[in-house]
Coordinates of C-alpha atoms in Angstrom, one line a residue:
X1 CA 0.0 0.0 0.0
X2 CA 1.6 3.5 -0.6
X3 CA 2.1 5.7 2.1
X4 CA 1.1 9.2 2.1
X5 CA 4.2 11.2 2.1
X6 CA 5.7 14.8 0.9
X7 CA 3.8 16.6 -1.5
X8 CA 5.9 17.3 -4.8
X9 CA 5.3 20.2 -6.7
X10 CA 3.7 17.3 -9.9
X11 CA 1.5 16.7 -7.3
X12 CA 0.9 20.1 -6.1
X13 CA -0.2 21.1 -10.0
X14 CA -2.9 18.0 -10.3
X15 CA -5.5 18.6 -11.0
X16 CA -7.5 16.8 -8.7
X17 CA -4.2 16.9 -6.2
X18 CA -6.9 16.9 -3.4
X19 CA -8.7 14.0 -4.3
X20 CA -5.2 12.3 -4.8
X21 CA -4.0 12.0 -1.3
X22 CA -7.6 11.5 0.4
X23 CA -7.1 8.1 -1.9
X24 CA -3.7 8.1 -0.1
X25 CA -4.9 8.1 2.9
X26 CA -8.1 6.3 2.2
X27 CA -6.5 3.1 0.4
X28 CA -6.0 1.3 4.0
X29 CA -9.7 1.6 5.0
X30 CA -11.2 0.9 1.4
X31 CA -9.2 -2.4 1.5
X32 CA -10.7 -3.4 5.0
X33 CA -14.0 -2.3 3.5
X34 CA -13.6 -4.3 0.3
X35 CA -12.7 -7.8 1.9
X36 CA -15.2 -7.3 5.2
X37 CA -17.6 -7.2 1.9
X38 CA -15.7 -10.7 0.2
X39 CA -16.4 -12.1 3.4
X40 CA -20.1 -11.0 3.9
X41 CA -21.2 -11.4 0.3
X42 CA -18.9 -14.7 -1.4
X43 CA -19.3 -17.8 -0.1
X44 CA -16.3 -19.3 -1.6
X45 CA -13.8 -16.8 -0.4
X46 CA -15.1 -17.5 3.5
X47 CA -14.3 -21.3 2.5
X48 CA -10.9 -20.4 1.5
X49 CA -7.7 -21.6 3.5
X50 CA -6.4 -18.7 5.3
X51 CA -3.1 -18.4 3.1
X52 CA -5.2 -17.9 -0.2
X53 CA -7.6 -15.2 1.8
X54 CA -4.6 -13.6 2.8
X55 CA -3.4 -13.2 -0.5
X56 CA -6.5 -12.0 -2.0
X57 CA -6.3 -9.0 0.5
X58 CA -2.9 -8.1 -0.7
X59 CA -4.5 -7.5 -4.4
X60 CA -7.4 -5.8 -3.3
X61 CA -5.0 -3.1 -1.7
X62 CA -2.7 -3.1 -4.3
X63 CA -5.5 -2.5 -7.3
X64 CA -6.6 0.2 -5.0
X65 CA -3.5 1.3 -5.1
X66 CA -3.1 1.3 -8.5
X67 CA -6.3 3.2 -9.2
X68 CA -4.9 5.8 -7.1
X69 CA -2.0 5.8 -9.2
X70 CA -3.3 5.6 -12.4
X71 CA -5.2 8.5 -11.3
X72 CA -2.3 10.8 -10.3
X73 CA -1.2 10.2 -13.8
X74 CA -4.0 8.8 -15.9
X75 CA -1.5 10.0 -19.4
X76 CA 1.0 7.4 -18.5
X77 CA 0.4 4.2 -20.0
X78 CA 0.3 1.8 -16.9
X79 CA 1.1 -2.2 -16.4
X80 CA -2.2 -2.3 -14.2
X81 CA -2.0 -6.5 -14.6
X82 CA 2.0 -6.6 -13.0
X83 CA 0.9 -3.6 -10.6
X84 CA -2.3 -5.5 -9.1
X85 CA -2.0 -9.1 -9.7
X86 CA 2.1 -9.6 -9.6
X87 CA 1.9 -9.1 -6.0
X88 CA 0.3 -12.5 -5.5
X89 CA 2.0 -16.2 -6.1
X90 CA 0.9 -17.9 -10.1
X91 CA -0.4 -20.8 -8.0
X92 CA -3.4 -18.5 -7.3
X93 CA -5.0 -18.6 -10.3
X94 CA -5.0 -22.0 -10.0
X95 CA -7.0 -22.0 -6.7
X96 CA -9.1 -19.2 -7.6
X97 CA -11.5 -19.2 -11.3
X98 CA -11.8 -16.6 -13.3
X99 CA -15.4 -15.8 -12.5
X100 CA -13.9 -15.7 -8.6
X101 CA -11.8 -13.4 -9.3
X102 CA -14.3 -11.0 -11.4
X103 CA -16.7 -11.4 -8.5
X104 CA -13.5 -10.3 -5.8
X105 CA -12.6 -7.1 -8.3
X106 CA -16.2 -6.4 -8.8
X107 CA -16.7 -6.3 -4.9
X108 CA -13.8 -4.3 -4.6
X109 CA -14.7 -1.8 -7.3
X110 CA -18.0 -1.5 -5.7
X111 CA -17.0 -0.1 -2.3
X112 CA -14.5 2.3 -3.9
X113 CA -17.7 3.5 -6.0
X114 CA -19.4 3.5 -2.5
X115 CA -17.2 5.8 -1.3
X116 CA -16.6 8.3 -4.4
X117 CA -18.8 11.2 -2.0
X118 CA -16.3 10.9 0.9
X119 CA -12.9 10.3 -0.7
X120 CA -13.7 13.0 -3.4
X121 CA -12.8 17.1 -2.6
X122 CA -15.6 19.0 -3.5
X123 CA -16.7 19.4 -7.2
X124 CA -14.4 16.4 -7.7
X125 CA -16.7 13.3 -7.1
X126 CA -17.6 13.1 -11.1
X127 CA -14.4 13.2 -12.4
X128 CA -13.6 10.4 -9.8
X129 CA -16.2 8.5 -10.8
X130 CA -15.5 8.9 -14.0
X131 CA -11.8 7.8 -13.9
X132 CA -13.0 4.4 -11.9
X133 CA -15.6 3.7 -14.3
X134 CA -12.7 3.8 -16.8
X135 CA -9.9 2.0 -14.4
X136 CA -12.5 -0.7 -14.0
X137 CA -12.6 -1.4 -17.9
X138 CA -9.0 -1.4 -17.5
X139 CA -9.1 -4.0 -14.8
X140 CA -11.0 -6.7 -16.8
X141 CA -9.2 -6.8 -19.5
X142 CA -5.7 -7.2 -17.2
X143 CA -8.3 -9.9 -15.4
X144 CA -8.6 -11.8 -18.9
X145 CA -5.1 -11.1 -20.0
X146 CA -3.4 -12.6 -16.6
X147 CA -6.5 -15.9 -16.9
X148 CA -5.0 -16.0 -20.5
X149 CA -1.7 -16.1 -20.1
X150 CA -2.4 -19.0 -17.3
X151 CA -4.7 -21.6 -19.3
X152 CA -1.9 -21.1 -22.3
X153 CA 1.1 -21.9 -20.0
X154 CA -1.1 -25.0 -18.5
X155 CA -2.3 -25.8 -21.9
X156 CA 1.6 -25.8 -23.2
X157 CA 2.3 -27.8 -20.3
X158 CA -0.7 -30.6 -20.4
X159 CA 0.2 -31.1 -24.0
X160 CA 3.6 -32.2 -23.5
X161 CA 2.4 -34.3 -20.6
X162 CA 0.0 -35.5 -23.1
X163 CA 2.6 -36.7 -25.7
X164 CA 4.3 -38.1 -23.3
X165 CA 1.7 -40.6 -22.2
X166 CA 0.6 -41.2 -25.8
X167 CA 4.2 -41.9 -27.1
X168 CA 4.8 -44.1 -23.6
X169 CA 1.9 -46.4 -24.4
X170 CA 2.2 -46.5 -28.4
X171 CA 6.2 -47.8 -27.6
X172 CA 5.0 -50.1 -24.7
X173 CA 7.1 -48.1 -21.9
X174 CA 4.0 -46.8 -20.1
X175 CA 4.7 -47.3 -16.1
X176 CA 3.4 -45.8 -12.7
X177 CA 4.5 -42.5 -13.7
X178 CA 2.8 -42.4 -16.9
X179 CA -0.5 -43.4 -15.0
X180 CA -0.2 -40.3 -12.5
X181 CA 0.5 -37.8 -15.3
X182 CA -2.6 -39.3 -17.0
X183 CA -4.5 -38.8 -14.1
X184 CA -3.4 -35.1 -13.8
X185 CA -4.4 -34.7 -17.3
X186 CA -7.9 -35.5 -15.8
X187 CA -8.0 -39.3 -17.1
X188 CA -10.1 -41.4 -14.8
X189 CA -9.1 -45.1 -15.4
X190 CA -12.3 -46.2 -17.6
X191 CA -12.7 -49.8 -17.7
X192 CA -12.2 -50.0 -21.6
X193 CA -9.6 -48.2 -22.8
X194 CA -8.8 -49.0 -27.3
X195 CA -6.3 -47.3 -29.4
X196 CA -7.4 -45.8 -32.5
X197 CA -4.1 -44.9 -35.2
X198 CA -4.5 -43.0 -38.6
X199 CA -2.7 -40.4 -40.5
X200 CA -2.5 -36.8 -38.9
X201 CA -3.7 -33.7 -41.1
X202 CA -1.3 -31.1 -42.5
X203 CA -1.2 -28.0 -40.5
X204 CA -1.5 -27.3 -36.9
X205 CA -1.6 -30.5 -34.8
X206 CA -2.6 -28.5 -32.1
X207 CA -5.9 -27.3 -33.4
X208 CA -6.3 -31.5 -34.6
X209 CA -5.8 -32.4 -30.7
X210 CA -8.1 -30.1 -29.9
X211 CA -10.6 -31.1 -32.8
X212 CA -10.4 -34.7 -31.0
X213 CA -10.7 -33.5 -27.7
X214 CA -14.5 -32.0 -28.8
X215 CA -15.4 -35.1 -30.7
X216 CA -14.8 -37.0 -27.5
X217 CA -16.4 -34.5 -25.3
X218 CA -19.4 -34.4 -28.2
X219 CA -19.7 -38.7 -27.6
X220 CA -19.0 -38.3 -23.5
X221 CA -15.4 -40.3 -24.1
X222 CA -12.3 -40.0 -22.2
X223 CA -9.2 -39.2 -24.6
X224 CA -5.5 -38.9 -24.3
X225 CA -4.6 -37.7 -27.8
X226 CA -1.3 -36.4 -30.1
X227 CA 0.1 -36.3 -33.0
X228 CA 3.0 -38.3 -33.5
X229 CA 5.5 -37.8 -36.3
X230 CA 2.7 -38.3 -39.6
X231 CA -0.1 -39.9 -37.1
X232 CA -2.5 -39.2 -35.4
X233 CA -3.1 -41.0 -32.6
X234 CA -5.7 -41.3 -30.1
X235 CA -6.2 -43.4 -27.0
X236 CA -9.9 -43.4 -26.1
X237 CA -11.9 -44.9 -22.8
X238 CA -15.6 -45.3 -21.7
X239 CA -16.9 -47.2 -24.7
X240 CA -16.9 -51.1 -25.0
X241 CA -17.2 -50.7 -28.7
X242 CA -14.3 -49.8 -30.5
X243 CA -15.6 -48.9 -33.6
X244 CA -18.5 -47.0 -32.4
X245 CA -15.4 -44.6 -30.9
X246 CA -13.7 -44.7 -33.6
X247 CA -16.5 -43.5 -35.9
X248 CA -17.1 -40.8 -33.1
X249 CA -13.8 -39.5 -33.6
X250 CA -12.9 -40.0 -37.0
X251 CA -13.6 -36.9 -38.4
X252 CA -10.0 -35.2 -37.4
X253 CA -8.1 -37.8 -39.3
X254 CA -6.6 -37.5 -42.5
X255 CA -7.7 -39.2 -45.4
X256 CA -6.8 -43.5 -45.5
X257 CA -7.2 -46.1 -43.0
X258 CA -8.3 -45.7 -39.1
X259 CA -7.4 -48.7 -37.4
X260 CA -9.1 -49.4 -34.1
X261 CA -7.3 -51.7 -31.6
X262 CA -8.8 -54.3 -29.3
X263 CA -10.4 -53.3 -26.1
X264 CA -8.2 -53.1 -22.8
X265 CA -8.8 -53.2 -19.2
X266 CA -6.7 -50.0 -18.6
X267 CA -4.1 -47.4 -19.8
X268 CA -1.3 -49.8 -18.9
X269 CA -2.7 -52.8 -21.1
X270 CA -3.2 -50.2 -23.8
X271 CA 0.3 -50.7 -25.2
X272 CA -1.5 -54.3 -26.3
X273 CA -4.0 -52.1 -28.2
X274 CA -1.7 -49.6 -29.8
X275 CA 0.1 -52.6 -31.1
X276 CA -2.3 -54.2 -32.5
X277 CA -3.6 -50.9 -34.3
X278 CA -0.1 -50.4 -35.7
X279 CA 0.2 -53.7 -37.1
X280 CA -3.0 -53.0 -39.0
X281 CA -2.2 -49.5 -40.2
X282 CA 1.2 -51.4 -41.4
X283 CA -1.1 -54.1 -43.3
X284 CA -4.0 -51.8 -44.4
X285 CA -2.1 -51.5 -47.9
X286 CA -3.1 -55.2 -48.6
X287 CA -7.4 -54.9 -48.1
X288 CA -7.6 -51.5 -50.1
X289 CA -11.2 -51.9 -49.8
X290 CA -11.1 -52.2 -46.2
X291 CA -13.7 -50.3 -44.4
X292 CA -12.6 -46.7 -42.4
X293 CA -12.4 -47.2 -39.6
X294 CA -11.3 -50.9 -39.4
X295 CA -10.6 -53.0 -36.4
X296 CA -7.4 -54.4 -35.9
X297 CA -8.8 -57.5 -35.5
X298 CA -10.2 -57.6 -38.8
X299 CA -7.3 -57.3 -40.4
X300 CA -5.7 -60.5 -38.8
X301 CA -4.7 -61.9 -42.2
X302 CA -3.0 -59.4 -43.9
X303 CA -1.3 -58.7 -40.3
X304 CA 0.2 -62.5 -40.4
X305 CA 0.9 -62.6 -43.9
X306 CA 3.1 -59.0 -42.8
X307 CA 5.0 -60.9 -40.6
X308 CA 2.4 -59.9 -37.4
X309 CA 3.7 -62.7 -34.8
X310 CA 0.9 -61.7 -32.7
X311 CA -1.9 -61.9 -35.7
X312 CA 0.1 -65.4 -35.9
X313 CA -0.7 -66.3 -33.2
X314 CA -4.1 -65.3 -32.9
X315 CA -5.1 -66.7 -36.2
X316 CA -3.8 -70.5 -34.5
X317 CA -4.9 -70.2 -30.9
X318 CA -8.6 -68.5 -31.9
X319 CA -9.6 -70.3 -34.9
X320 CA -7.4 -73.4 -36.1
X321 CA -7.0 -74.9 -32.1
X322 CA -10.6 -74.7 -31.0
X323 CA -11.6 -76.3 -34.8
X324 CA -9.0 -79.4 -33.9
X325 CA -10.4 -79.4 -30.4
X326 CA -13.9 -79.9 -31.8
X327 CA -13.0 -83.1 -34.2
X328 CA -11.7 -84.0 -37.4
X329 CA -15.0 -83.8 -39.6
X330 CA -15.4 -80.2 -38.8
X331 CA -11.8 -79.7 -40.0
X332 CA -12.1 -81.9 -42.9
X333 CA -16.0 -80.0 -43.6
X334 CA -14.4 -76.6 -43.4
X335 CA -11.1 -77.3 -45.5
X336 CA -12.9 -78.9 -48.3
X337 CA -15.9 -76.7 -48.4
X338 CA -12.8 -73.5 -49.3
X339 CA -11.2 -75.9 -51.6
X340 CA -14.5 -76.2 -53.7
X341 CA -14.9 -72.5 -53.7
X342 CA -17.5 -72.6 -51.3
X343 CA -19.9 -74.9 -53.1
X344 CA -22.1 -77.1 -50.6
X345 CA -22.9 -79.7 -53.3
X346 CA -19.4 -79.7 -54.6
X347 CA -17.8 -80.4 -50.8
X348 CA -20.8 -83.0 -49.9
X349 CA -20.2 -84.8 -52.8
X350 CA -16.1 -85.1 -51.9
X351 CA -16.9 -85.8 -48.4
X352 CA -19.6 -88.2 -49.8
X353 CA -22.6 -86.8 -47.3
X354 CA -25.4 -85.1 -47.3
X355 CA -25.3 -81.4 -48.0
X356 CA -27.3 -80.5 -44.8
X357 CA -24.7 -82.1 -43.0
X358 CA -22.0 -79.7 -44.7
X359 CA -24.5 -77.1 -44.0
X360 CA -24.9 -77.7 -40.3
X361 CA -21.1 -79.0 -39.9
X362 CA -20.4 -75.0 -41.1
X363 CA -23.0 -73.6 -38.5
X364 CA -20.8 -75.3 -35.9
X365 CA -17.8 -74.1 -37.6
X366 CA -19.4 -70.7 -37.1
X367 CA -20.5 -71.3 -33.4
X368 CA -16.9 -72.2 -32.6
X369 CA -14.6 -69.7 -34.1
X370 CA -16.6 -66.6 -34.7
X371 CA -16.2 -66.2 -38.5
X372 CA -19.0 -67.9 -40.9
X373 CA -17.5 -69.3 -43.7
X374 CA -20.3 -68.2 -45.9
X375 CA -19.4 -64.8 -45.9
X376 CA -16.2 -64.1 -48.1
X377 CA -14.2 -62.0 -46.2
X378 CA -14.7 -64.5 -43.2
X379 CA -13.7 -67.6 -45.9
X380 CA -10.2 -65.7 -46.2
X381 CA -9.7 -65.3 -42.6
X382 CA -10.7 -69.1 -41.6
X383 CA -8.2 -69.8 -44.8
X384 CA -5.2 -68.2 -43.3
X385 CA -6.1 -69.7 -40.0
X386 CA -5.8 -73.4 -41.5
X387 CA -2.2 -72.7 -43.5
X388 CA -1.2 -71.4 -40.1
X389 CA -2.1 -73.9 -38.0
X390 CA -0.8 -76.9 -40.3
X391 CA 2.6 -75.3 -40.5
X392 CA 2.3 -74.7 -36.7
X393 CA 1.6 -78.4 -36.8
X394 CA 4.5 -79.2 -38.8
X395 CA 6.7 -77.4 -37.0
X396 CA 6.2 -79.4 -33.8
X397 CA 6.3 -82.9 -35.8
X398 CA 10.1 -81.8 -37.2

């Protein structure tokens, strides 16, 4: 708070030189008044910790001071945000909102206006209220300015938290840590958690993160989200249906494939998702018909004919095992019905039955793996499975 001291001659030739230092001496009692008013009239600055109260007192005085200031010399251009809002720690706009702090200068504005009679010398209370109607313009604006400056640093700051999450699980090095600074970044552990992976726009990424972030808001999903190197790639929780997410969010993406990975339990299982999402933006070149989005999991084939060890494997353990584990005939059924081109008279009359009992030998076929061999796309898929699974086969004969 400034002191009331000598008189200089500048001050001497104000104008208003007698309004001036009953500010002075006023400041101290208009700050009292201002936050016995906080305390009366907002709720949340009663609820406050002491420390934070304490340091909303100091700005009250000092934008008092300021005014008083800025009226002494209202020609000299004036840093009215360093001058009022420097004196207290950045942490504060943290703990206090914006509309807070509108509601704390708006409190403190009103009991200076309050007072403009009593501070004022005589035939000076307009011009006083006029300069505080114009300081208080001033005000908001270094308000906004120092909100502004705050959300960009955090926003500078969350995105490279971001990327660091995103790039921890898409490389599989995602630990403890990353899990805390995805929980800062306001991620609350969903139960299923996918991977989606495309190519990322030309341009700004951020304004494509940020394009994400109001998809996901749009279709109430979680999102950790970033662009790395030419993709995009965006790690989404709260649906159990990958590619209802992924057609929620696809709009940011560049044009060509969207590959949705398998559902996860969590953020650390997601690296299994990312994977898999990888390996089918890798193989998407090989099904250019594919549909957009895809799921990884439909792209098993062209994954394992890509060297995929993991589409490999799936291909064996999902499809070929459980057909061996289920007998010989619906092996036999299945193998002969693709080498016939999918005829059900041609594969009865090599297996030298009934059609209907190729027909219901293929409806278990479908009840056991998942995949119809009716249906072409499916026809390819079981293919693949049965090359894999008889050199698997081989291999452990040799």
């Amino acid at each position: 708070m400034r002191q009331a001291g000598p008189v200089s001659d500048a001050d001497q030739n104000h104008p208003h030189a007698a309004t001036v230092r009953r500010l002075e001496q006023s400041s101290g009692k208009l700050a009292a008044a201002a936050i016995t008013r906080m305390d009366q009239q907002l709720p949340w600055y009663r609820a406050m910790p002491p420390e934070n109260r304490s340091w909303i007192g100091l700005v009250a005085q000092a934008g008092i001071a300021a005014f008083t200031e800025w009226f002494r010399h209202p020609e000299t251009p004036q840093a009215i945000s360093t001058d009022v809002f420097g004196t207290a720690p950045r942490e504060l706009t943290r703990a206090i909102t914006l509309r807070q702090t509108v509601e704390m200068v708006r409190t403190t504005i009103e009991v200076v206006e309050t007072a403009v009679d009593e501070i004022a010398a005589p035939g000076q209370e307009e011009a006083l209220r006029g300069a505080l109607l114009v300081y208080a313009r001033e005000i908001a604006f270094a308000t906004a300015q120092v909100y502004a400056q705050a959300a960009e640093a955090r926003g500078a700051w969350d995105a490279r938290l971001e990327s660091l999450v995103v790039n921890a699980v898409v490389s599989g090095e995602a630990d403890e840590g990353d899990l805390s600074r995805a929980a800062a970044l306001g991620w609350s552990s969903p139960d299923h958690v996918t991977v989606l992976l495309g190519s990322a726009p030309n341009g700004d990424s951020e304004l494509t993160v940020e394009a994400i972030r109001r998809a996901a808001r749009y279709a109430k999903l979680q999102v950790l989200t970033g662009v790395l190197g030419k993709r995009l790639v965006v790690i989404t929780g709260g649906s159990d249906d990958p590619l209802a997410a992924a057609k929620s969010l696809i709009g940011p993406f560049a044009s060509g494939p969207v590959v949705a990975g398998p559902v996860v339990g969590d953020l650390r299982a997601a690296t299994r998702s990312a994977q898999a999402a990888a390996a089918g933006l890798r193989a998407c070149a090989a099904w250019p018909d594919a549909p957009r989005p895809v799921l990884a999991d439909d792209l098993l084939p062209e994954r394992a004919m890509a060297g995929d060890p993991v589409a490999r494997t799936l291909l064996v353990e999902e499809i070929y095992r459980p057909l061996q584990q289920s007998g010989a005939a619906l092996l036999e059924t299945l193998s002969v019905y693709l080498e016939q081109a999918s005829s059900l008279e041609g594969a009865a009359r090599m297996l030298f039955v009934h059609p209907n009992t190729v027909r219901y030998r293929l409806r278990r076929v479908t009840d056991v793996t998942g995949w119809p061999p009716s249906d072409v796309r499916s026809a390819f898929t079981l293919r693949i499975a049965l090359m894999l699974g008889r050199l698997a086969d081989g291999e452990q004969r040799v």
